[in-house]
Short mmCIF file of C-alpha atoms (C1' of nucleotides) in Angstrom, two decimals:
data_model
loop_
_atom_site.label_atom_id
_atom_site.label_comp_id
_atom_site.label_asym_id
_atom_site.label_seq_id
_atom_site.Cartn_x
_atom_site.Cartn_y
_atom_site.Cartn_z
CA UNK A 29 107.45 50.20 62.82
CA UNK A 30 107.15 52.66 59.87
CA UNK A 31 106.57 56.44 60.05
CA UNK A 32 103.11 57.28 58.92
CA UNK A 33 102.37 60.65 57.36
CA UNK A 34 99.22 62.73 57.15
CA UNK A 35 98.55 65.55 54.59
CA UNK A 36 98.76 69.13 55.65
CA UNK A 37 97.92 72.00 53.86
CA UNK A 38 98.36 75.61 54.65
CA UNK A 39 94.97 76.67 53.45
CA UNK A 40 92.09 75.00 51.51
CA UNK A 41 93.54 76.24 48.04
CA UNK A 42 97.07 75.15 48.86
CA UNK A 43 98.56 71.72 48.14
CA UNK A 44 98.98 69.43 51.11
CA UNK A 45 102.35 68.25 52.13
CA UNK A 46 103.09 65.14 54.24
CA UNK A 47 104.13 65.43 57.55
CA UNK A 48 105.48 62.61 59.63
CA UNK A 49 103.50 61.17 62.54
CA UNK A 50 105.33 60.24 65.79
CA UNK A 51 105.65 56.22 65.34
CA UNK A 52 105.18 55.65 69.29
CA UNK A 53 101.60 57.52 69.56
CA UNK A 54 100.51 58.37 66.05
CA UNK A 55 100.41 62.07 67.15
CA UNK A 56 101.72 64.96 65.06
CA UNK A 57 104.17 67.06 67.06
CA UNK A 58 103.36 70.83 66.96
CA UNK A 59 106.89 71.56 66.43
CA UNK A 60 106.60 69.37 63.03
CA UNK A 61 103.73 71.25 61.96
CA UNK A 62 105.35 74.65 62.77
CA UNK A 63 108.60 73.41 61.14
CA UNK A 64 106.58 73.69 57.95
CA UNK A 65 104.16 76.06 58.71
CA UNK A 66 105.58 78.64 60.99
CA UNK A 67 103.34 80.44 63.25
CA UNK A 68 100.72 77.41 62.98
CA UNK A 69 99.00 76.70 66.10
CA UNK A 70 96.65 73.65 65.15
CA UNK A 71 94.91 71.75 62.78
CA UNK A 72 91.44 71.44 61.39
CA UNK A 73 89.72 69.20 58.78
CA UNK A 74 86.24 68.90 57.37
CA UNK A 75 84.27 66.07 58.64
CA UNK A 76 83.46 64.18 55.66
CA UNK A 77 79.98 63.14 57.22
CA UNK A 78 78.71 66.22 58.01
CA UNK A 79 81.01 68.76 56.00
CA UNK A 80 81.76 70.57 59.19
CA UNK A 81 85.14 71.98 60.22
CA UNK A 82 86.65 69.99 63.19
CA UNK A 83 89.67 71.08 65.08
CA UNK A 84 92.14 68.59 65.87
CA UNK A 85 92.88 68.13 69.65
CA UNK A 86 96.13 69.59 70.92
CA UNK A 87 97.62 68.37 73.96
CA UNK A 88 101.11 68.63 75.43
CA UNK A 89 102.23 70.09 72.14
CA UNK A 90 100.91 67.13 70.17
CA UNK A 91 98.16 66.98 67.82
CA UNK A 92 96.06 63.81 68.24
CA UNK A 93 94.23 62.00 65.55
CA UNK A 94 90.41 62.18 65.48
CA UNK A 95 88.46 59.28 66.78
CA UNK A 96 88.54 57.44 63.49
CA UNK A 97 92.30 58.02 63.12
CA UNK A 98 93.94 60.33 60.73
CA UNK A 99 92.33 58.53 57.99
CA UNK A 100 93.54 59.81 54.63
CA UNK A 101 92.20 63.24 54.96
CA UNK A 102 93.59 66.62 54.32
CA UNK A 103 94.20 68.67 57.38
CA UNK A 104 94.66 72.46 57.07
CA UNK A 105 96.86 74.65 59.55
CA UNK A 106 95.03 77.04 62.04
CA UNK A 107 96.51 80.11 62.72
CA UNK A 108 95.80 82.67 65.31
CA UNK A 109 92.82 84.84 64.73
CA UNK A 110 91.93 82.40 62.10
CA UNK A 111 88.23 82.63 62.24
CA UNK A 112 88.36 86.13 60.91
CA UNK A 113 90.94 86.01 58.53
CA UNK A 114 90.52 82.57 56.81
CA UNK A 115 92.66 83.47 53.72
CA UNK A 116 95.15 85.52 55.56
CA UNK A 117 98.02 83.19 54.89
CA UNK A 118 97.33 83.46 51.31
CA UNK A 119 97.86 87.03 51.26
CA UNK A 120 101.33 86.46 51.93
CA UNK A 121 101.73 85.12 48.42
CA UNK A 122 100.11 88.15 47.04
CA UNK A 123 102.18 90.43 49.21
CA UNK A 124 105.14 88.73 47.56
CA UNK A 125 103.99 90.13 44.20
CA UNK A 126 101.82 93.21 44.98
CA UNK A 127 103.44 95.17 47.62
CA UNK A 128 106.79 93.63 48.16
CA UNK A 129 108.26 96.88 48.05
CA UNK A 130 106.16 98.36 50.66
CA UNK A 131 106.59 95.53 52.84
CA UNK A 132 110.45 95.46 52.66
CA UNK A 133 110.48 99.29 52.90
CA UNK A 134 108.49 99.18 56.29
CA UNK A 135 110.62 96.32 57.55
CA UNK A 136 113.34 98.74 58.03
CA UNK A 137 114.03 99.90 61.14
CA UNK A 138 110.88 98.49 62.38
CA UNK A 139 112.00 95.23 64.11
CA UNK A 140 112.85 95.61 67.76
CA UNK A 141 114.09 93.59 70.41
CA UNK A 142 111.10 91.73 71.93
CA UNK A 143 110.95 90.78 75.60
CA UNK A 144 109.77 87.22 76.40
CA UNK A 145 108.55 86.76 79.60
CA UNK A 146 107.47 83.89 81.90
CA UNK A 147 110.17 81.45 80.49
CA UNK A 148 110.60 78.33 82.14
CA UNK A 149 113.75 78.16 84.20
CA UNK A 150 115.16 75.53 82.24
CA UNK A 151 115.01 77.21 78.86
CA UNK A 152 118.05 78.48 77.30
CA UNK A 153 118.81 80.51 74.39
CA UNK A 154 119.39 77.52 72.02
CA UNK A 155 115.61 76.28 72.76
CA UNK A 156 114.35 79.77 72.74
CA UNK A 157 116.12 80.27 69.15
CA UNK A 158 114.66 76.98 68.02
CA UNK A 159 111.34 77.92 69.02
CA UNK A 160 111.06 81.23 67.34
CA UNK A 161 112.79 80.19 64.18
CA UNK A 162 109.67 78.35 63.41
CA UNK A 163 108.36 81.96 62.79
CA UNK A 164 111.21 83.54 60.85
CA UNK A 165 114.65 84.40 60.77
CA UNK A 166 115.77 85.26 64.15
CA UNK A 167 118.81 87.53 64.44
CA UNK A 168 119.21 87.34 68.26
CA UNK A 169 118.19 85.47 71.42
CA UNK A 170 118.92 86.22 74.85
CA UNK A 171 118.12 84.76 78.12
CA UNK A 172 118.59 86.92 81.09
CA UNK A 173 120.63 85.04 84.02
CA UNK A 174 121.57 85.97 87.33
CA UNK A 175 125.18 86.09 88.53
CA UNK A 176 125.03 82.24 88.94
CA UNK A 177 123.80 81.49 85.57
CA UNK A 178 120.51 80.85 86.74
CA UNK A 179 118.09 82.21 84.05
CA UNK A 180 115.58 85.05 85.23
CA UNK A 181 112.94 83.78 83.50
CA UNK A 182 112.88 86.26 80.73
CA UNK A 183 114.69 86.91 77.56
CA UNK A 184 114.81 88.87 74.30
CA UNK A 185 114.58 87.92 70.84
CA UNK A 186 114.69 89.84 67.65
CA UNK A 187 113.59 89.10 64.26
CA UNK A 188 114.77 90.26 60.75
CA UNK A 189 111.10 90.32 59.36
CA UNK A 190 108.74 92.82 60.61
CA UNK A 191 105.83 90.55 59.69
CA UNK A 192 107.46 87.90 61.70
CA UNK A 193 107.46 90.22 64.49
CA UNK A 194 103.98 91.08 64.29
CA UNK A 195 102.74 87.55 63.99
CA UNK A 196 104.90 86.71 67.08
CA UNK A 197 103.68 89.54 68.91
CA UNK A 198 100.03 88.51 68.04
CA UNK A 199 99.97 85.26 69.57
CA UNK A 200 100.68 83.07 72.68
CA UNK A 201 103.57 81.16 73.03
CA UNK A 202 104.16 77.67 74.56
CA UNK A 203 107.57 77.12 75.23
CA UNK A 204 109.19 74.38 77.54
CA UNK A 205 105.67 73.82 78.70
CA UNK A 206 105.33 77.11 79.71
CA UNK A 207 103.02 79.75 78.35
CA UNK A 208 105.31 82.76 77.67
CA UNK A 209 104.31 86.37 76.72
CA UNK A 210 106.14 88.38 74.18
CA UNK A 211 106.18 91.96 74.06
CA UNK A 212 107.65 95.11 73.14
CA UNK A 213 109.81 95.96 76.10
CA UNK A 214 109.02 99.14 77.95
CA UNK A 215 112.51 100.36 77.31
CA UNK A 216 111.29 100.30 73.62
CA UNK A 217 108.07 101.85 74.33
CA UNK A 218 107.61 104.91 72.41
CA UNK A 219 110.37 104.42 70.18
CA UNK A 220 108.03 102.19 68.20
CA UNK A 221 106.20 103.83 65.78
CA UNK A 222 102.41 103.51 66.34
CA UNK A 223 101.17 103.45 62.93
CA UNK A 224 97.51 102.52 62.79
CA UNK A 225 96.79 99.07 61.46
CA UNK A 226 93.30 99.89 60.67
CA UNK A 227 91.84 102.04 58.00
CA UNK A 228 88.25 103.61 57.69
CA UNK A 229 86.63 102.39 54.35
CA UNK A 230 83.92 105.03 53.63
CA UNK A 231 81.25 105.28 51.17
CA UNK A 232 80.36 101.54 51.61
CA UNK A 233 77.21 100.19 50.42
CA UNK A 234 75.11 97.80 52.26
CA UNK A 235 75.79 94.93 49.89
CA UNK A 236 79.50 94.94 50.44
CA UNK A 237 80.02 92.13 53.00
CA UNK A 238 82.77 91.48 55.25
CA UNK A 239 84.04 88.88 53.10
CA UNK A 240 84.21 91.26 50.02
CA UNK A 241 86.18 93.62 51.63
CA UNK A 242 88.46 91.04 53.08
CA UNK A 243 88.79 89.26 49.78
CA UNK A 244 89.60 92.67 48.12
CA UNK A 245 91.90 94.16 50.61
CA UNK A 246 93.90 91.06 51.20
CA UNK A 247 95.47 91.57 47.99
CA UNK A 248 97.66 94.24 49.63
CA UNK A 249 98.49 92.46 52.92
CA UNK A 250 97.12 90.46 55.39
CA UNK A 251 93.97 91.21 56.66
CA UNK A 252 93.33 90.41 60.39
CA UNK A 253 89.64 92.09 60.80
CA UNK A 254 86.94 93.55 58.93
CA UNK A 255 84.37 95.34 60.77
CA UNK A 256 81.06 96.32 59.45
CA UNK A 257 78.95 98.46 61.90
CA UNK A 258 75.50 96.99 62.11
CA UNK A 259 72.95 98.36 61.21
CA UNK A 260 74.38 99.68 58.04
CA UNK A 261 76.12 102.87 58.48
CA UNK A 262 78.11 103.33 55.19
CA UNK A 263 81.30 102.59 56.30
CA UNK A 264 83.61 99.93 57.77
CA UNK A 265 87.02 99.39 59.08
CA UNK A 266 89.60 96.94 57.88
CA UNK A 267 92.64 96.02 59.83
CA UNK A 268 95.81 94.92 58.23
CA UNK A 269 98.60 93.01 59.99
CA UNK A 270 101.00 95.48 58.81
CA UNK A 271 100.36 99.04 59.70
CA UNK A 272 102.26 100.23 56.61
CA UNK A 273 100.09 98.38 54.49
CA UNK A 274 97.18 100.22 56.18
CA UNK A 275 99.25 103.48 55.89
CA UNK A 276 99.94 102.98 52.24
CA UNK A 277 96.11 102.50 51.07
CA UNK A 278 95.03 105.55 53.13
CA UNK A 279 93.73 108.46 50.65
CA UNK A 280 93.00 105.97 47.85
CA UNK A 281 89.85 105.31 46.31
CA UNK A 282 88.93 101.63 45.63
CA UNK A 283 86.39 100.07 43.65
CA UNK A 284 84.75 96.94 45.36
CA UNK A 285 81.99 95.07 43.68
CA UNK A 286 81.51 98.20 41.57
CA UNK A 287 81.58 100.42 44.34
CA UNK A 288 83.85 103.22 44.91
CA UNK A 289 84.77 103.24 48.35
CA UNK A 290 87.53 105.52 49.79
CA UNK A 291 90.17 104.39 52.33
CA UNK A 292 91.47 107.06 54.88
CA UNK A 293 93.04 106.53 58.16
CA UNK A 294 91.07 105.46 61.32
CA UNK A 295 91.94 107.51 64.05
CA UNK A 296 94.02 105.89 66.56
CA UNK A 297 92.42 104.49 69.55
CA UNK A 298 93.00 106.25 72.83
CA UNK A 299 95.36 103.83 74.19
CA UNK A 300 97.14 103.11 71.10
CA UNK A 301 97.57 99.92 69.51
CA UNK A 302 100.61 98.97 70.92
CA UNK A 303 102.29 95.60 70.71
CA UNK A 304 99.71 94.53 67.90
CA UNK A 305 98.46 92.20 70.53
CA UNK A 306 95.29 91.08 69.11
CA UNK A 307 93.52 90.34 72.12
CA UNK A 308 95.68 87.33 73.24
CA UNK A 309 96.40 88.20 76.76
CA UNK A 310 98.73 85.75 78.03
CA UNK A 311 98.44 83.83 81.43
CA UNK A 312 96.59 85.63 83.78
CA UNK A 313 99.21 88.27 84.04
CA UNK A 314 97.69 91.44 83.43
CA UNK A 315 99.48 94.33 81.99
CA UNK A 316 98.56 97.43 83.42
CA UNK A 317 99.51 100.16 81.07
CA UNK A 318 97.19 102.89 82.77
CA UNK A 319 99.17 106.08 82.97
CA UNK A 320 102.27 105.09 81.04
CA UNK A 321 103.25 105.95 77.57
CA UNK A 322 100.11 106.16 75.49
CA UNK A 323 100.17 109.55 74.28
CA UNK A 324 96.43 109.76 73.91
CA UNK A 325 95.40 108.83 77.35
CA UNK A 326 94.74 112.36 78.25
CA UNK A 327 92.53 112.80 75.58
CA UNK A 328 90.78 109.82 76.14
CA UNK A 329 87.36 110.77 75.68
CA UNK A 330 85.78 107.41 75.45
CA UNK A 331 82.49 108.73 74.71
CA UNK A 332 80.30 105.92 74.14
CA UNK A 333 77.18 107.51 73.52
CA UNK A 334 75.07 106.64 76.55
CA UNK A 335 77.36 103.96 77.71
CA UNK A 336 78.21 101.05 75.62
CA UNK A 337 76.99 97.93 77.03
CA UNK A 338 74.84 99.41 79.25
CA UNK A 339 71.30 98.79 79.09
CA UNK A 340 71.49 96.48 76.17
CA UNK A 341 71.20 97.21 72.74
CA UNK A 342 67.96 99.30 72.66
CA UNK A 343 68.05 98.52 68.69
CA UNK A 344 64.55 99.81 68.40
CA UNK A 345 65.34 102.70 70.10
CA UNK A 346 62.09 103.13 71.42
CA UNK A 347 62.80 105.06 74.49
CA UNK A 348 64.89 108.14 75.03
CA UNK A 349 68.44 108.40 75.68
CA UNK A 350 68.39 107.43 79.24
CA UNK A 351 71.94 106.70 79.87
CA UNK A 352 73.40 109.90 78.54
CA UNK A 353 74.32 111.37 81.87
CA UNK A 354 76.21 109.12 84.08
CA UNK A 355 77.17 106.68 81.44
CA UNK A 356 78.84 109.14 79.66
CA UNK A 357 81.05 110.41 82.14
CA UNK A 358 81.67 107.27 83.50
CA UNK A 359 83.50 106.51 80.33
CA UNK A 360 86.07 109.01 80.66
CA UNK A 361 89.37 107.95 81.65
CA UNK A 362 89.82 108.57 85.41
CA UNK A 363 92.60 110.79 84.75
CA UNK A 364 90.94 112.77 81.96
CA UNK A 365 91.22 116.39 82.86
CA UNK A 366 87.91 116.70 81.04
CA UNK A 367 86.03 114.54 83.22
CA UNK A 368 84.24 117.01 85.54
CA UNK A 369 82.33 119.61 83.62
CA UNK A 370 83.44 118.09 80.27
CA UNK A 371 82.32 118.50 76.89
CA UNK A 372 80.80 115.43 74.97
CA UNK A 373 79.21 114.32 78.12
CA UNK A 374 75.77 114.69 79.17
CA UNK A 375 75.32 118.29 78.80
CA UNK A 376 73.30 118.76 75.56
CA UNK A 377 70.53 116.41 75.27
CA UNK A 378 68.44 116.40 78.11
CA UNK A 379 65.02 116.09 76.98
CA UNK A 380 65.82 114.49 73.79
CA UNK A 381 62.91 113.21 72.40
CA UNK A 382 64.35 111.20 69.32
CA UNK A 383 62.15 108.53 69.07
CA UNK A 384 63.80 105.81 66.79
CA UNK A 385 67.18 106.84 68.11
CA UNK A 386 69.45 105.54 65.37
CA UNK A 387 72.52 106.72 66.73
CA UNK A 388 72.31 105.13 70.19
CA UNK A 389 73.19 101.73 69.61
CA UNK A 390 76.57 100.92 70.97
CA UNK A 391 78.04 103.27 68.32
CA UNK A 392 81.53 102.03 68.08
CA UNK A 393 82.81 103.21 64.96
CA UNK A 394 82.03 106.35 63.71
CA UNK A 395 84.31 109.26 63.13
CA UNK A 396 84.18 111.45 65.84
CA UNK A 397 82.58 114.66 64.49
CA UNK A 398 82.14 116.29 67.80
CA UNK A 399 85.74 115.88 68.82
CA UNK A 400 86.76 117.37 65.39
CA UNK A 401 84.27 120.08 65.99
CA UNK A 402 81.87 119.53 63.58
CA UNK A 403 78.68 118.80 65.53
CA UNK A 404 75.87 120.80 65.98
CA UNK A 405 74.14 122.27 68.95
CA UNK A 406 73.31 120.45 72.05
CA UNK A 407 70.03 120.49 71.44
CA UNK A 408 68.30 120.94 74.78
CA UNK A 409 64.80 119.70 74.34
CA UNK A 410 65.83 118.62 70.88
CA UNK A 411 62.53 117.44 69.16
CA UNK A 412 64.05 116.29 65.96
CA UNK A 413 62.98 112.75 66.46
CA UNK A 414 60.42 112.50 63.76
CA UNK A 415 62.20 110.20 61.31
CA UNK A 416 64.55 107.67 61.46
CA UNK A 417 67.64 109.41 62.02
CA UNK A 418 67.20 112.36 64.53
CA UNK A 419 69.87 113.55 66.68
CA UNK A 420 71.73 114.60 63.58
CA UNK A 421 75.05 115.21 64.68
CA UNK A 422 75.43 117.83 62.21
CA UNK A 423 72.41 119.31 63.81
CA UNK A 424 70.84 122.81 62.30
CA UNK A 425 74.12 124.18 60.64
CA UNK A 426 74.40 121.75 58.13
CA UNK A 427 70.90 120.39 58.04
CA UNK A 428 69.32 123.56 58.39
CA UNK A 429 66.18 122.17 56.44
CA UNK A 430 65.80 119.33 59.12
CA UNK A 431 66.01 116.84 56.38
CA UNK A 432 66.50 113.36 57.61
CA UNK A 433 70.28 112.74 57.75
CA UNK A 434 72.07 109.62 58.56
CA UNK A 435 75.10 110.72 60.50
CA UNK A 436 76.92 107.70 59.29
CA UNK A 437 76.75 108.58 55.96
CA UNK A 438 77.58 112.01 56.33
CA UNK A 439 80.35 110.98 58.39
CA UNK A 440 81.76 108.78 55.67
CA UNK A 441 81.10 111.57 53.25
CA UNK A 442 82.82 113.99 55.43
CA UNK A 443 85.65 111.51 55.64
CA UNK A 444 85.89 110.99 52.03
CA UNK A 445 86.01 114.63 51.29
CA UNK A 446 88.74 114.97 53.78
CA UNK A 447 87.00 117.22 56.03
CA UNK A 448 87.37 115.14 58.92
CA UNK A 449 91.12 114.83 58.75
CA UNK A 450 91.44 118.29 57.60
CA UNK A 451 89.57 119.59 60.69
CA UNK A 452 91.32 117.34 63.07
CA UNK A 453 93.22 118.87 65.73
CA UNK A 454 91.42 122.24 64.58
CA UNK A 455 89.07 122.08 67.23
CA UNK A 456 86.37 124.49 66.99
CA UNK A 457 88.05 127.56 66.12
CA UNK A 458 86.46 129.17 63.10
CA UNK A 459 89.05 128.92 60.53
CA UNK A 460 89.13 129.58 56.81
CA UNK A 461 86.84 127.53 54.67
CA UNK A 462 85.71 125.30 57.52
CA UNK A 463 83.91 128.26 59.21
CA UNK A 464 80.37 126.80 58.87
CA UNK A 465 77.69 127.42 60.56
CA UNK A 466 77.65 124.20 62.55
CA UNK A 467 81.22 125.05 63.68
CA UNK A 468 80.01 128.01 65.62
CA UNK A 469 77.61 126.01 68.09
CA UNK A 470 79.78 124.13 69.80
CA UNK A 471 77.34 122.30 72.15
CA UNK A 472 78.06 118.92 72.82
CA UNK A 473 75.94 116.06 71.41
CA UNK A 474 76.93 112.87 72.69
CA UNK A 475 75.51 111.03 69.78
CA UNK A 476 78.09 112.23 67.36
CA UNK A 477 80.02 109.38 65.84
CA UNK A 478 83.44 108.78 66.79
CA UNK A 479 86.21 107.38 64.80
CA UNK A 480 88.48 107.86 67.58
CA UNK A 481 87.26 105.02 69.60
CA UNK A 482 87.94 102.25 67.15
CA UNK A 483 91.04 101.02 67.07
"C1'" DG B 26 117.94 72.36 95.64
"C1'" DT B 27 113.05 76.89 95.97
"C1'" DT B 28 110.71 81.34 92.65
"C1'" DG B 29 106.79 83.22 88.50
"C1'" DA B 30 106.25 89.26 88.21
"C1'" DG B 31 108.94 91.69 85.71
"C1'" DC B 32 112.03 94.83 81.37
"C1'" DG B 33 118.16 94.25 78.73
"C1'" DT B 34 125.70 95.11 79.84
"C1'" DT B 35 127.97 92.18 83.97
#
DNA sequence: GTTGAGCGTT
């Protein structure tokens, strides 16, 4: 029987190449796919009948033909997180040209040994190497063994390319019929730079879509996520696969669809973004990082403005800010020294009558003016709710005339002016030019936007 | 010959 081939392309715009099917069952081995497309985890194709994208069944490391057979169609690779970055792979080519120097620069000293947990007992170093070589050049593999030479079920791998490392860290791994977990080993923890992958994009206009941003920023490197707060808040977050790319863009102005946006660093999330683990938890093993490392742990005020997820969206904002009390404090980390009579918690806004409370809608992403010491008085009995944007985190100080102000836009603007960053760590000390009225009234308003909660 | 959360020289 002769070997049959199917056409597989990395992306819709790429030229397909032919991959051989298994003669016995007409399947495509995942390993065959990965041999040509390192990191690919599956296939998809466009159904000619209804134009919908269909996924190919993957079972036992084999990709199975659709019901009607492979049928001469072109199949496209699926990569992890494909849904949010459809042209991510394309950006590799761009990176070759655009920022190769940045990439190679950041690759130095960035690769580290990675621990591979959950290996099958039978998996040896050769198998491990063969598996990981589908992602990129492997400098070292080890399988740890006991005195008798029996595998301990874990090992180490080191890549030469940092992109490869990130990619490997970002997905699950099926090796010798077991799902394995690849992580930065504890021993290396803290030694790894924790450069944020996410940037804050200020001065966005409402017509800048996710696609616009992705399309624009993928010129610089692989974009793994674009987050635009809804409703519109004049900024967004763009996450790159490579933190160095993100870093390199910070401080720059960019023109996207005629809009001048400003890129700056997004404050790191409280527990850091270690491991670049894009939400792919392995197996059922949960990794408990509580209390270990995470430099931000103690400052982890997760003020979610009335408790994210509590009580639904409240998007019409009709009622007042009911959840501010307990909801706030309960969001603090248990070991947070502030969690008692803390700041940022309830305190301020009892009796807040904001009518259409613009700010209390699961505010995930705004720069934390409070933490930066820029917010206004706590407004006990704040009656500012006359328009569309009460609870102005800049409060009376900045907005002395009580003009309607959208805190998001203010935040974006401040960020753009460098005020946010400049003030970071400054607390509410009255220093120099930042000694503004709003700085002197440090009561806490839980509705201030928070840039620190977004990574 | 069994095991299945972890963290590397021996």
